[in-house]
């Protein structure tokens, strides 16, 4: 079953580019592509419609991701641990809650906080509401490609990041680009750049600590969705991480965790609620022990 999922994912990864090339040949080549002016068209993709938020001047948004246990032990409190980390990772739910203000049709500003809890369905523990942040997001169109740009500043306050590893401030720039084809396929790419500032206390410069401190990173997530109906689509995301930890010498030296992929169904339950239940696996090591179940959900309030 997992091998079939992988084949579907690989098919999603390759097919869109052929169609994209075919569609490009239908249009005259533009010497210079500039962002379009005026109002941005409403997103065609269900997830992006929800992510762009309520059209009300004031609203709230919850964005939560649950990373569960493995297919081999679906009710365990321990998450898959292909890297042999000690102590082993636990099942977690991580997300944000924010109040948002709509500046104009394309732009929103938010003030929010992070939410984390371990083993939420096996007996919640270590629940924290920490890491307040502000962000500003803008939707825009660049040629045939729709985009959402988000800049966020976070004050790290959770025990592990702030007290154990000295994280003080974080800055994130995320741009998500996508195009929906006439036959129901959406091809997208999310690019995120994060930069962290650390406390100057001597204990946070020790070699054993520096290996766990990510000064900056680049997260690359190509994804594909195919509309099975108006409210349900087949969705796959490939996660590629490049981390520059403080123990690395050169500015552009990176640690690359294993590439992972998620496959599942994106479901628009209500106009303001999108949920994506998925399985997450490592393409080079597909087995029930290393494959977890989880979901991401976006809920708009007001």
PDB file of N, CA, C and O in Angstrom, residues 22-80:
ATOM      1  N   UNK A  22       3.136  22.673 -21.763  1.00  0.00           N
ATOM      2  CA  UNK A  22       2.120  22.738 -22.812  1.00  0.00           C
ATOM      3  C   UNK A  22       1.303  24.013 -22.694  1.00  0.00           C
ATOM      4  O   UNK A  22       0.993  24.666 -23.694  1.00  0.00           O
ATOM      5  N   UNK A  23       0.929  24.401 -21.460  1.00  0.00           N
ATOM      6  CA  UNK A  23       0.141  25.607 -21.275  1.00  0.00           C
ATOM      7  C   UNK A  23       0.940  26.859 -21.626  1.00  0.00           C
ATOM      8  O   UNK A  23       0.405  27.807 -22.169  1.00  0.00           O
ATOM      9  N   UNK A  24       2.238  26.853 -21.299  1.00  0.00           N
ATOM     10  CA  UNK A  24       3.059  28.010 -21.608  1.00  0.00           C
ATOM     11  C   UNK A  24       3.115  28.257 -23.114  1.00  0.00           C
ATOM     12  O   UNK A  24       3.168  29.384 -23.579  1.00  0.00           O
ATOM     13  N   UNK A  25       3.094  27.177 -23.926  1.00  0.00           N
ATOM     14  CA  UNK A  25       3.198  27.332 -25.369  1.00  0.00           C
ATOM     15  C   UNK A  25       1.952  27.967 -25.955  1.00  0.00           C
ATOM     16  O   UNK A  25       1.953  28.438 -27.080  1.00  0.00           O
ATOM     17  N   UNK A  26       0.848  27.976 -25.182  1.00  0.00           N
ATOM     18  CA  UNK A  26      -0.377  28.593 -25.667  1.00  0.00           C
ATOM     19  C   UNK A  26      -0.297  30.111 -25.611  1.00  0.00           C
ATOM     20  O   UNK A  26      -1.057  30.808 -26.253  1.00  0.00           O
ATOM     21  N   UNK A  27       0.616  30.664 -24.811  1.00  0.00           N
ATOM     22  CA  UNK A  27       0.672  32.100 -24.588  1.00  0.00           C
ATOM     23  C   UNK A  27       1.933  32.684 -25.219  1.00  0.00           C
ATOM     24  O   UNK A  27       2.971  32.027 -25.271  1.00  0.00           O
ATOM     25  N   UNK A  28       1.884  33.946 -25.678  1.00  0.00           N
ATOM     26  CA  UNK A  28       3.119  34.597 -26.149  1.00  0.00           C
ATOM     27  C   UNK A  28       4.107  34.733 -25.004  1.00  0.00           C
ATOM     28  O   UNK A  28       3.719  34.983 -23.876  1.00  0.00           O
ATOM     29  N   UNK A  29       5.382  34.584 -25.297  1.00  0.00           N
ATOM     30  CA  UNK A  29       6.408  34.745 -24.271  1.00  0.00           C
ATOM     31  C   UNK A  29       6.541  36.215 -23.912  1.00  0.00           C
ATOM     32  O   UNK A  29       6.633  37.071 -24.788  1.00  0.00           O
ATOM     33  N   UNK A  30       6.565  36.520 -22.611  1.00  0.00           N
ATOM     34  CA  UNK A  30       6.716  37.890 -22.151  1.00  0.00           C
ATOM     35  C   UNK A  30       8.177  38.159 -21.835  1.00  0.00           C
ATOM     36  O   UNK A  30       8.835  37.360 -21.173  1.00  0.00           O
ATOM     37  N   UNK A  31       8.679  39.279 -22.309  1.00  0.00           N
ATOM     38  CA  UNK A  31      10.077  39.609 -22.042  1.00  0.00           C
ATOM     39  C   UNK A  31      10.296  39.853 -20.567  1.00  0.00           C
ATOM     40  O   UNK A  31      11.295  39.451 -19.999  1.00  0.00           O
ATOM     41  N   UNK A  32       9.345  40.525 -19.929  1.00  0.00           N
ATOM     42  CA  UNK A  32       9.447  40.817 -18.508  1.00  0.00           C
ATOM     43  C   UNK A  32       8.120  40.516 -17.859  1.00  0.00           C
ATOM     44  O   UNK A  32       7.085  40.977 -18.336  1.00  0.00           O
ATOM     45  N   UNK A  33       8.132  39.737 -16.773  1.00  0.00           N
ATOM     46  CA  UNK A  33       6.906  39.428 -16.055  1.00  0.00           C
ATOM     47  C   UNK A  33       6.882  40.263 -14.789  1.00  0.00           C
ATOM     48  O   UNK A  33       7.794  40.198 -13.976  1.00  0.00           O
ATOM     49  N   UNK A  34       5.837  41.053 -14.616  1.00  0.00           N
ATOM     50  CA  UNK A  34       5.723  41.914 -13.450  1.00  0.00           C
ATOM     51  C   UNK A  34       4.478  41.526 -12.665  1.00  0.00           C
ATOM     52  O   UNK A  34       3.502  41.060 -13.237  1.00  0.00           O
ATOM     53  N   UNK A  35       4.497  41.737 -11.346  1.00  0.00           N
ATOM     54  CA  UNK A  35       3.295  41.487 -10.565  1.00  0.00           C
ATOM     55  C   UNK A  35       2.142  42.316 -11.111  1.00  0.00           C
ATOM     56  O   UNK A  35       2.310  43.474 -11.486  1.00  0.00           O
ATOM     57  N   UNK A  36       0.963  41.677 -11.164  1.00  0.00           N
ATOM     58  CA  UNK A  36      -0.197  42.391 -11.689  1.00  0.00           C
ATOM     59  C   UNK A  36      -0.671  43.427 -10.686  1.00  0.00           C
ATOM     60  O   UNK A  36      -0.577  43.241  -9.483  1.00  0.00           O
ATOM     61  N   UNK A  37      -1.207  44.519 -11.182  1.00  0.00           N
ATOM     62  CA  UNK A  37      -1.745  45.541 -10.301  1.00  0.00           C
ATOM     63  C   UNK A  37      -3.203  45.279 -10.005  1.00  0.00           C
ATOM     64  O   UNK A  37      -3.822  44.356 -10.521  1.00  0.00           O
ATOM     65  N   UNK A  38      -3.767  46.113  -9.147  1.00  0.00           N
ATOM     66  CA  UNK A  38      -5.185  45.990  -8.845  1.00  0.00           C
ATOM     67  C   UNK A  38      -5.482  44.848  -7.919  1.00  0.00           C
ATOM     68  O   UNK A  38      -4.604  44.257  -7.299  1.00  0.00           O
ATOM     69  N   UNK A  39      -6.766  44.509  -7.828  1.00  0.00           N
ATOM     70  CA  UNK A  39      -7.224  43.482  -6.892  1.00  0.00           C
ATOM     71  C   UNK A  39      -6.768  42.107  -7.324  1.00  0.00           C
ATOM     72  O   UNK A  39      -6.725  41.776  -8.496  1.00  0.00           O
ATOM     73  N   UNK A  40      -6.410  41.284  -6.352  1.00  0.00           N
ATOM     74  CA  UNK A  40      -6.030  39.906  -6.608  1.00  0.00           C
ATOM     75  C   UNK A  40      -7.280  39.044  -6.729  1.00  0.00           C
ATOM     76  O   UNK A  40      -8.200  39.167  -5.936  1.00  0.00           O
ATOM     77  N   UNK A  41      -7.299  38.151  -7.724  1.00  0.00           N
ATOM     78  CA  UNK A  41      -8.427  37.250  -7.864  1.00  0.00           C
ATOM     79  C   UNK A  41      -8.483  36.305  -6.667  1.00  0.00           C
ATOM     80  O   UNK A  41      -7.470  35.967  -6.069  1.00  0.00           O
ATOM     81  N   UNK A  42      -9.689  35.858  -6.355  1.00  0.00           N
ATOM     82  CA  UNK A  42      -9.835  34.923  -5.247  1.00  0.00           C
ATOM     83  C   UNK A  42      -9.131  33.620  -5.576  1.00  0.00           C
ATOM     84  O   UNK A  42      -9.147  33.145  -6.714  1.00  0.00           O
ATOM     85  N   UNK A  43      -8.497  33.017  -4.583  1.00  0.00           N
ATOM     86  CA  UNK A  43      -7.772  31.766  -4.786  1.00  0.00           C
ATOM     87  C   UNK A  43      -8.706  30.677  -5.298  1.00  0.00           C
ATOM     88  O   UNK A  43      -9.847  30.554  -4.863  1.00  0.00           O
ATOM     89  N   UNK A  44      -8.221  29.881  -6.256  1.00  0.00           N
ATOM     90  CA  UNK A  44      -9.016  28.781  -6.788  1.00  0.00           C
ATOM     91  C   UNK A  44      -8.860  27.532  -5.928  1.00  0.00           C
ATOM     92  O   UNK A  44      -9.682  26.634  -5.973  1.00  0.00           O
ATOM     93  N   UNK A  45      -7.789  27.470  -5.156  1.00  0.00           N
ATOM     94  CA  UNK A  45      -7.457  26.297  -4.376  1.00  0.00           C
ATOM     95  C   UNK A  45      -8.101  26.378  -2.989  1.00  0.00           C
ATOM     96  O   UNK A  45      -8.017  27.407  -2.315  1.00  0.00           O
ATOM     97  N   UNK A  46      -8.748  25.282  -2.541  1.00  0.00           N
ATOM     98  CA  UNK A  46      -9.489  25.309  -1.272  1.00  0.00           C
ATOM     99  C   UNK A  46      -8.595  25.641  -0.084  1.00  0.00           C
ATOM    100  O   UNK A  46      -8.972  26.424   0.787  1.00  0.00           O
ATOM    101  N   UNK A  47      -7.420  25.037  -0.027  1.00  0.00           N
ATOM    102  CA  UNK A  47      -6.536  25.297   1.101  1.00  0.00           C
ATOM    103  C   UNK A  47      -6.104  26.757   1.134  1.00  0.00           C
ATOM    104  O   UNK A  47      -6.086  27.395   2.190  1.00  0.00           O
ATOM    105  N   UNK A  48      -5.751  27.311  -0.041  1.00  0.00           N
ATOM    106  CA  UNK A  48      -5.302  28.696  -0.076  1.00  0.00           C
ATOM    107  C   UNK A  48      -6.438  29.664   0.248  1.00  0.00           C
ATOM    108  O   UNK A  48      -6.218  30.701   0.877  1.00  0.00           O
ATOM    109  N   UNK A  49      -7.657  29.331  -0.159  1.00  0.00           N
ATOM    110  CA  UNK A  49      -8.800  30.166   0.208  1.00  0.00           C
ATOM    111  C   UNK A  49      -8.902  30.274   1.727  1.00  0.00           C
ATOM    112  O   UNK A  49      -9.121  31.350   2.287  1.00  0.00           O
ATOM    113  N   UNK A  50      -8.739  29.123   2.404  1.00  0.00           N
ATOM    114  CA  UNK A  50      -8.843  29.116   3.859  1.00  0.00           C
ATOM    115  C   UNK A  50      -7.659  29.829   4.494  1.00  0.00           C
ATOM    116  O   UNK A  50      -7.813  30.606   5.443  1.00  0.00           O
ATOM    117  N   UNK A  51      -6.453  29.599   3.974  1.00  0.00           N
ATOM    118  CA  UNK A  51      -5.254  30.209   4.533  1.00  0.00           C
ATOM    119  C   UNK A  51      -5.286  31.730   4.399  1.00  0.00           C
ATOM    120  O   UNK A  51      -4.816  32.457   5.288  1.00  0.00           O
ATOM    121  N   UNK A  52      -5.860  32.237   3.310  1.00  0.00           N
ATOM    122  CA  UNK A  52      -5.921  33.682   3.119  1.00  0.00           C
ATOM    123  C   UNK A  52      -6.864  34.351   4.112  1.00  0.00           C
ATOM    124  O   UNK A  52      -6.802  35.554   4.319  1.00  0.00           O
ATOM    125  N   UNK A  53      -7.747  33.556   4.741  1.00  0.00           N
ATOM    126  CA  UNK A  53      -8.496  34.047   5.887  1.00  0.00           C
ATOM    127  C   UNK A  53      -9.839  34.659   5.559  1.00  0.00           C
ATOM    128  O   UNK A  53     -10.255  34.776   4.416  1.00  0.00           O
ATOM    129  N   UNK A  54     -10.499  35.060   6.624  1.00  0.00           N
ATOM    130  CA  UNK A  54     -11.818  35.667   6.534  1.00  0.00           C
ATOM    131  C   UNK A  54     -11.756  37.008   5.815  1.00  0.00           C
ATOM    132  O   UNK A  54     -10.751  37.717   5.880  1.00  0.00           O
ATOM    133  N   UNK A  55     -12.823  37.345   5.140  1.00  0.00           N
ATOM    134  CA  UNK A  55     -12.903  38.645   4.477  1.00  0.00           C
ATOM    135  C   UNK A  55     -13.333  39.747   5.451  1.00  0.00           C
ATOM    136  O   UNK A  55     -13.370  40.927   5.091  1.00  0.00           O
ATOM    137  N   UNK A  56     -13.675  39.380   6.677  1.00  0.00           N
ATOM    138  CA  UNK A  56     -14.082  40.370   7.682  1.00  0.00           C
ATOM    139  C   UNK A  56     -12.889  41.231   8.082  1.00  0.00           C
ATOM    140  O   UNK A  56     -11.735  40.786   8.014  1.00  0.00           O
ATOM    141  N   UNK A  57     -13.141  42.456   8.538  1.00  0.00           N
ATOM    142  CA  UNK A  57     -12.029  43.317   8.978  1.00  0.00           C
ATOM    143  C   UNK A  57     -11.240  42.686  10.127  1.00  0.00           C
ATOM    144  O   UNK A  57     -10.014  42.781  10.172  1.00  0.00           O
ATOM    145  N   UNK A  58     -11.947  42.044  11.082  1.00  0.00           N
ATOM    146  CA  UNK A  58     -11.286  41.389  12.204  1.00  0.00           C
ATOM    147  C   UNK A  58     -11.695  39.922  12.231  1.00  0.00           C
ATOM    148  O   UNK A  58     -12.876  39.592  12.048  1.00  0.00           O
ATOM    149  N   UNK A  59     -10.733  39.045  12.468  1.00  0.00           N
ATOM    150  CA  UNK A  59     -11.022  37.607  12.487  1.00  0.00           C
ATOM    151  C   UNK A  59      -9.963  36.897  13.312  1.00  0.00           C
ATOM    152  O   UNK A  59      -9.021  37.505  13.821  1.00  0.00           O
ATOM    153  N   UNK A  60     -10.117  35.611  13.434  1.00  0.00           N
ATOM    154  CA  UNK A  60      -9.135  34.771  14.108  1.00  0.00           C
ATOM    155  C   UNK A  60      -8.808  33.577  13.241  1.00  0.00           C
ATOM    156  O   UNK A  60      -9.603  33.177  12.381  1.00  0.00           O
ATOM    157  N   UNK A  61      -7.631  33.002  13.433  1.00  0.00           N
ATOM    158  CA  UNK A  61      -7.241  31.837  12.641  1.00  0.00           C
ATOM    159  C   UNK A  61      -6.432  30.868  13.504  1.00  0.00           C
ATOM    160  O   UNK A  61      -5.546  31.275  14.258  1.00  0.00           O
ATOM    161  N   UNK A  62      -6.766  29.585  13.397  1.00  0.00           N
ATOM    162  CA  UNK A  62      -6.019  28.507  14.049  1.00  0.00           C
ATOM    163  C   UNK A  62      -5.379  27.671  12.947  1.00  0.00           C
ATOM    164  O   UNK A  62      -6.052  27.278  11.990  1.00  0.00           O
ATOM    165  N   UNK A  63      -4.080  27.407  13.067  1.00  0.00           N
ATOM    166  CA  UNK A  63      -3.359  26.560  12.122  1.00  0.00           C
ATOM    167  C   UNK A  63      -2.611  25.519  12.946  1.00  0.00           C
ATOM    168  O   UNK A  63      -1.668  25.842  13.667  1.00  0.00           O
ATOM    169  N   UNK A  64      -3.049  24.267  12.880  1.00  0.00           N
ATOM    170  CA  UNK A  64      -2.542  23.221  13.778  1.00  0.00           C
ATOM    171  C   UNK A  64      -2.090  22.008  12.986  1.00  0.00           C
ATOM    172  O   UNK A  64      -2.774  21.567  12.060  1.00  0.00           O
ATOM    173  N   UNK A  65      -0.918  21.460  13.343  1.00  0.00           N
ATOM    174  CA  UNK A  65      -0.412  20.235  12.729  1.00  0.00           C
ATOM    175  C   UNK A  65      -0.181  19.182  13.805  1.00  0.00           C
ATOM    176  O   UNK A  65       0.484  19.450  14.814  1.00  0.00           O
ATOM    177  N   UNK A  66      -0.741  18.008  13.575  1.00  0.00           N
ATOM    178  CA  UNK A  66      -0.572  16.869  14.483  1.00  0.00           C
ATOM    179  C   UNK A  66       0.333  15.850  13.805  1.00  0.00           C
ATOM    180  O   UNK A  66       0.048  15.375  12.699  1.00  0.00           O
ATOM    181  N   UNK A  67       1.463  15.540  14.439  1.00  0.00           N
ATOM    182  CA  UNK A  67       2.359  14.491  13.972  1.00  0.00           C
ATOM    183  C   UNK A  67       2.223  13.306  14.908  1.00  0.00           C
ATOM    184  O   UNK A  67       2.625  13.376  16.080  1.00  0.00           O
ATOM    185  N   UNK A  68       1.621  12.234  14.414  1.00  0.00           N
ATOM    186  CA  UNK A  68       1.246  11.122  15.265  1.00  0.00           C
ATOM    187  C   UNK A  68       2.265  10.005  15.307  1.00  0.00           C
ATOM    188  O   UNK A  68       3.443  10.165  14.981  1.00  0.00           O
ATOM    189  N   UNK A  69       1.790   8.850  15.714  1.00  0.00           N
ATOM    190  CA  UNK A  69       2.643   7.673  15.850  1.00  0.00           C
ATOM    191  C   UNK A  69       2.702   6.923  14.525  1.00  0.00           C
ATOM    192  O   UNK A  69       2.095   7.318  13.529  1.00  0.00           O
ATOM    193  N   UNK A  70       3.437   5.821  14.518  1.00  0.00           N
ATOM    194  CA  UNK A  70       3.690   5.098  13.277  1.00  0.00           C
ATOM    195  C   UNK A  70       2.519   4.204  12.896  1.00  0.00           C
ATOM    196  O   UNK A  70       1.655   3.875  13.717  1.00  0.00           O
ATOM    197  N   UNK A  71       2.500   3.788  11.635  1.00  0.00           N
ATOM    198  CA  UNK A  71       1.500   2.820  11.189  1.00  0.00           C
ATOM    199  C   UNK A  71       1.676   1.483  11.908  1.00  0.00           C
ATOM    200  O   UNK A  71       0.712   0.757  12.139  1.00  0.00           O
ATOM    201  N   UNK A  72       2.916   1.165  12.299  1.00  0.00           N
ATOM    202  CA  UNK A  72       3.186  -0.093  12.995  1.00  0.00           C
ATOM    203  C   UNK A  72       2.580  -0.077  14.401  1.00  0.00           C
ATOM    204  O   UNK A  72       2.064  -1.088  14.869  1.00  0.00           O
ATOM    205  N   UNK A  73       2.630   1.083  15.072  1.00  0.00           N
ATOM    206  CA  UNK A  73       2.057   1.224  16.422  1.00  0.00           C
ATOM    207  C   UNK A  73       1.189   2.489  16.442  1.00  0.00           C
ATOM    208  O   UNK A  73       1.592   3.514  17.000  1.00  0.00           O
ATOM    209  N   UNK A  74       0.005   2.436  15.834  1.00  0.00           N
ATOM    210  CA  UNK A  74      -0.787   3.655  15.603  1.00  0.00           C
ATOM    211  C   UNK A  74      -1.275   4.368  16.860  1.00  0.00           C
ATOM    212  O   UNK A  74      -1.628   5.541  16.789  1.00  0.00           O
ATOM    213  N   UNK A  75      -1.318   3.677  18.011  1.00  0.00           N
ATOM    214  CA  UNK A  75      -1.840   4.316  19.230  1.00  0.00           C
ATOM    215  C   UNK A  75      -0.747   4.615  20.248  1.00  0.00           C
ATOM    216  O   UNK A  75      -1.020   4.954  21.388  1.00  0.00           O
ATOM    217  N   UNK A  76       0.507   4.511  19.818  1.00  0.00           N
ATOM    218  CA  UNK A  76       1.623   4.763  20.722  1.00  0.00           C
ATOM    219  C   UNK A  76       1.806   6.264  20.947  1.00  0.00           C
ATOM    220  O   UNK A  76       1.411   7.089  20.132  1.00  0.00           O
ATOM    221  N   UNK A  77       2.436   6.609  22.079  1.00  0.00           N
ATOM    222  CA  UNK A  77       2.770   8.005  22.348  1.00  0.00           C
ATOM    223  C   UNK A  77       4.121   8.379  21.752  1.00  0.00           C
ATOM    224  O   UNK A  77       4.531   9.544  21.816  1.00  0.00           O
ATOM    225  N   UNK A  78       4.826   7.403  21.184  1.00  0.00           N
ATOM    226  CA  UNK A  78       6.132   7.652  20.577  1.00  0.00           C
ATOM    227  C   UNK A  78       6.008   7.792  19.068  1.00  0.00           C
ATOM    228  O   UNK A  78       5.329   7.003  18.411  1.00  0.00           O
ATOM    229  N   UNK A  79       6.672   8.798  18.524  1.00  0.00           N
ATOM    230  CA  UNK A  79       6.672   9.026  17.085  1.00  0.00           C
ATOM    231  C   UNK A  79       7.770   8.179  16.433  1.00  0.00           C
ATOM    232  O   UNK A  79       8.696   7.724  17.116  1.00  0.00           O
ATOM    233  N   UNK A  80       7.697   7.969  15.117  1.00  0.00           N
ATOM    234  CA  UNK A  80       8.790   7.265  14.427  1.00  0.00           C
ATOM    235  C   UNK A  80      10.127   7.957  14.674  1.00  0.00           C
ATOM    236  O   UNK A  80      10.192   9.183  14.765  1.00  0.00           O
TER     237      UNK A  80
END
